[in-house]
Amino acid sequence: MALRGGKWWKLVGLAGIVGVAATGAVTARNERQRRNYSPDEVRSVLHERYARSLAARDGSAELPLAEVPIGPKERISRVLRRFRRRDR
């Protein structure tokens, strides 16, 4: 059965709309799952991934979680927290 005239354009348009709707649904679901994590949980997962990648690169089986460097943003926030505690 061959599609004649403008019917095939309708089919292509419908497929496009269905694709956009499916992409939106998947994005919304992923966003809901992402928001369920607290910032501390996200940070700990990222640190764990970093430690695993270091262990894989070095060929060791252990996870060197103590070797995860603290970034400048974290250092500044720690210093600011100390000053805020002193003011109270």
PDB file of C-alpha atoms in Angstrom:
ATOM      1  CA  MET A   1       0.000   0.000   0.000  1.00  0.00           C
ATOM      2  CA  ALA A   2       1.655   3.208  -1.155  1.00  0.00           C
ATOM      3  CA  LEU A   3       0.974   6.524   0.547  1.00  0.00           C
ATOM      4  CA  ARG A   4      -0.178   9.114  -1.969  1.00  0.00           C
ATOM      5  CA  GLY A   5      -0.269  12.845  -1.950  1.00  0.00           C
ATOM      6  CA  GLY A   6       0.373  14.505   1.398  1.00  0.00           C
ATOM      7  CA  LYS A   7      -0.375  11.496   3.577  1.00  0.00           C
ATOM      8  CA  TRP A   8       3.286  10.556   4.023  1.00  0.00           C
ATOM      9  CA  TRP A   9       4.012  14.070   5.350  1.00  0.00           C
ATOM     10  CA  LYS A  10       1.319  13.550   7.950  1.00  0.00           C
ATOM     11  CA  LEU A  11       2.947  10.304   8.987  1.00  0.00           C
ATOM     12  CA  VAL A  12       6.384  11.943   9.268  1.00  0.00           C
ATOM     13  CA  GLY A  13       4.905  14.803  11.294  1.00  0.00           C
ATOM     14  CA  LEU A  14       3.122  12.425  13.632  1.00  0.00           C
ATOM     15  CA  ALA A  15       6.333  10.454  14.163  1.00  0.00           C
ATOM     16  CA  GLY A  16       8.159  13.697  14.986  1.00  0.00           C
ATOM     17  CA  ILE A  17       5.544  14.718  17.545  1.00  0.00           C
ATOM     18  CA  VAL A  18       5.665  11.293  19.187  1.00  0.00           C
ATOM     19  CA  GLY A  19       9.483  11.502  19.335  1.00  0.00           C
ATOM     20  CA  VAL A  20       9.410  14.927  20.993  1.00  0.00           C
ATOM     21  CA  ALA A  21       6.826  13.776  23.536  1.00  0.00           C
ATOM     22  CA  ALA A  22       8.843  10.661  24.382  1.00  0.00           C
ATOM     23  CA  THR A  23      12.022  12.697  24.807  1.00  0.00           C
ATOM     24  CA  GLY A  24      10.220  15.109  27.133  1.00  0.00           C
ATOM     25  CA  ALA A  25       8.859  12.266  29.239  1.00  0.00           C
ATOM     26  CA  VAL A  26      12.303  10.677  29.612  1.00  0.00           C
ATOM     27  CA  THR A  27      13.856  14.039  30.495  1.00  0.00           C
ATOM     28  CA  ALA A  28      11.199  14.741  33.126  1.00  0.00           C
ATOM     29  CA  ARG A  29      11.706  11.311  34.686  1.00  0.00           C
ATOM     30  CA  ASN A  30      15.466  11.766  34.843  1.00  0.00           C
ATOM     31  CA  GLU A  31      15.056  15.220  36.388  1.00  0.00           C
ATOM     32  CA  ARG A  32      12.800  13.822  39.123  1.00  0.00           C
ATOM     33  CA  GLN A  33      15.325  11.098  39.902  1.00  0.00           C
ATOM     34  CA  ARG A  34      18.182  13.620  39.975  1.00  0.00           C
ATOM     35  CA  ARG A  35      16.400  15.935  42.391  1.00  0.00           C
ATOM     36  CA  ASN A  36      15.928  13.134  44.927  1.00  0.00           C
ATOM     37  CA  TYR A  37      19.622  13.349  45.855  1.00  0.00           C
ATOM     38  CA  SER A  38      20.915  15.774  48.455  1.00  0.00           C
ATOM     39  CA  PRO A  39      24.071  17.729  47.592  1.00  0.00           C
ATOM     40  CA  ASP A  40      26.077  15.630  50.066  1.00  0.00           C
ATOM     41  CA  GLU A  41      24.918  12.411  48.403  1.00  0.00           C
ATOM     42  CA  VAL A  42      25.874  13.713  44.972  1.00  0.00           C
ATOM     43  CA  ARG A  43      29.275  14.805  46.284  1.00  0.00           C
ATOM     44  CA  SER A  44      29.948  11.427  47.883  1.00  0.00           C
ATOM     45  CA  VAL A  45      28.970   9.568  44.696  1.00  0.00           C
ATOM     46  CA  LEU A  46      31.259  11.794  42.623  1.00  0.00           C
ATOM     47  CA  HIS A  47      34.128  11.279  45.070  1.00  0.00           C
ATOM     48  CA  GLU A  48      33.574   7.528  44.932  1.00  0.00           C
ATOM     49  CA  ARG A  49      33.607   7.549  41.112  1.00  0.00           C
ATOM     50  CA  TYR A  50      36.795   9.594  41.142  1.00  0.00           C
ATOM     51  CA  ALA A  51      38.438   7.173  43.561  1.00  0.00           C
ATOM     52  CA  ARG A  52      37.406   4.213  41.421  1.00  0.00           C
ATOM     53  CA  SER A  53      38.851   5.832  38.314  1.00  0.00           C
ATOM     54  CA  LEU A  54      42.132   6.462  40.168  1.00  0.00           C
ATOM     55  CA  ALA A  55      42.206   2.853  41.325  1.00  0.00           C
ATOM     56  CA  ALA A  56      41.508   1.597  37.804  1.00  0.00           C
ATOM     57  CA  ARG A  57      44.204   3.833  36.337  1.00  0.00           C
ATOM     58  CA  ASP A  58      46.792   2.735  38.893  1.00  0.00           C
ATOM     59  CA  GLY A  59      45.745  -0.906  38.681  1.00  0.00           C
ATOM     60  CA  SER A  60      45.095  -1.219  42.410  1.00  0.00           C
ATOM     61  CA  ALA A  61      42.021  -2.931  43.839  1.00  0.00           C
ATOM     62  CA  GLU A  62      41.473  -0.557  46.759  1.00  0.00           C
ATOM     63  CA  LEU A  63      39.630   2.731  46.646  1.00  0.00           C
ATOM     64  CA  PRO A  64      41.836   5.575  47.905  1.00  0.00           C
ATOM     65  CA  LEU A  65      39.042   7.797  49.203  1.00  0.00           C
ATOM     66  CA  ALA A  66      41.441   9.714  51.441  1.00  0.00           C
ATOM     67  CA  GLU A  67      43.383  10.886  48.369  1.00  0.00           C
ATOM     68  CA  VAL A  68      40.460  12.789  46.856  1.00  0.00           C
ATOM     69  CA  PRO A  69      41.660  16.396  46.674  1.00  0.00           C
ATOM     70  CA  ILE A  70      39.532  19.191  48.064  1.00  0.00           C
ATOM     71  CA  GLY A  71      38.765  21.869  45.500  1.00  0.00           C
ATOM     72  CA  PRO A  72      39.155  25.612  46.048  1.00  0.00           C
ATOM     73  CA  LYS A  73      35.402  26.130  46.330  1.00  0.00           C
ATOM     74  CA  GLU A  74      35.178  23.627  49.189  1.00  0.00           C
ATOM     75  CA  ARG A  75      38.162  25.185  50.949  1.00  0.00           C
ATOM     76  CA  ILE A  76      36.631  28.660  50.774  1.00  0.00           C
ATOM     77  CA  SER A  77      33.266  27.418  52.035  1.00  0.00           C
ATOM     78  CA  ARG A  78      34.970  25.684  54.994  1.00  0.00           C
ATOM     79  CA  VAL A  79      36.812  28.877  55.938  1.00  0.00           C
ATOM     80  CA  LEU A  80      33.618  30.905  55.674  1.00  0.00           C
ATOM     81  CA  ARG A  81      31.773  28.387  57.868  1.00  0.00           C
ATOM     82  CA  ARG A  82      34.452  28.779  60.538  1.00  0.00           C
ATOM     83  CA  PHE A  83      34.028  32.542  60.529  1.00  0.00           C
ATOM     84  CA  ARG A  84      30.249  32.264  60.703  1.00  0.00           C
ATOM     85  CA  ARG A  85      30.505  29.965  63.728  1.00  0.00           C
ATOM     86  CA  ARG A  86      32.764  32.450  65.504  1.00  0.00           C
ATOM     87  CA  ASP A  87      30.267  35.277  64.986  1.00  0.00           C
ATOM     88  CA  ARG A  88      27.485  33.425  66.795  1.00  0.00           C
TER      89      ARG A  88
END
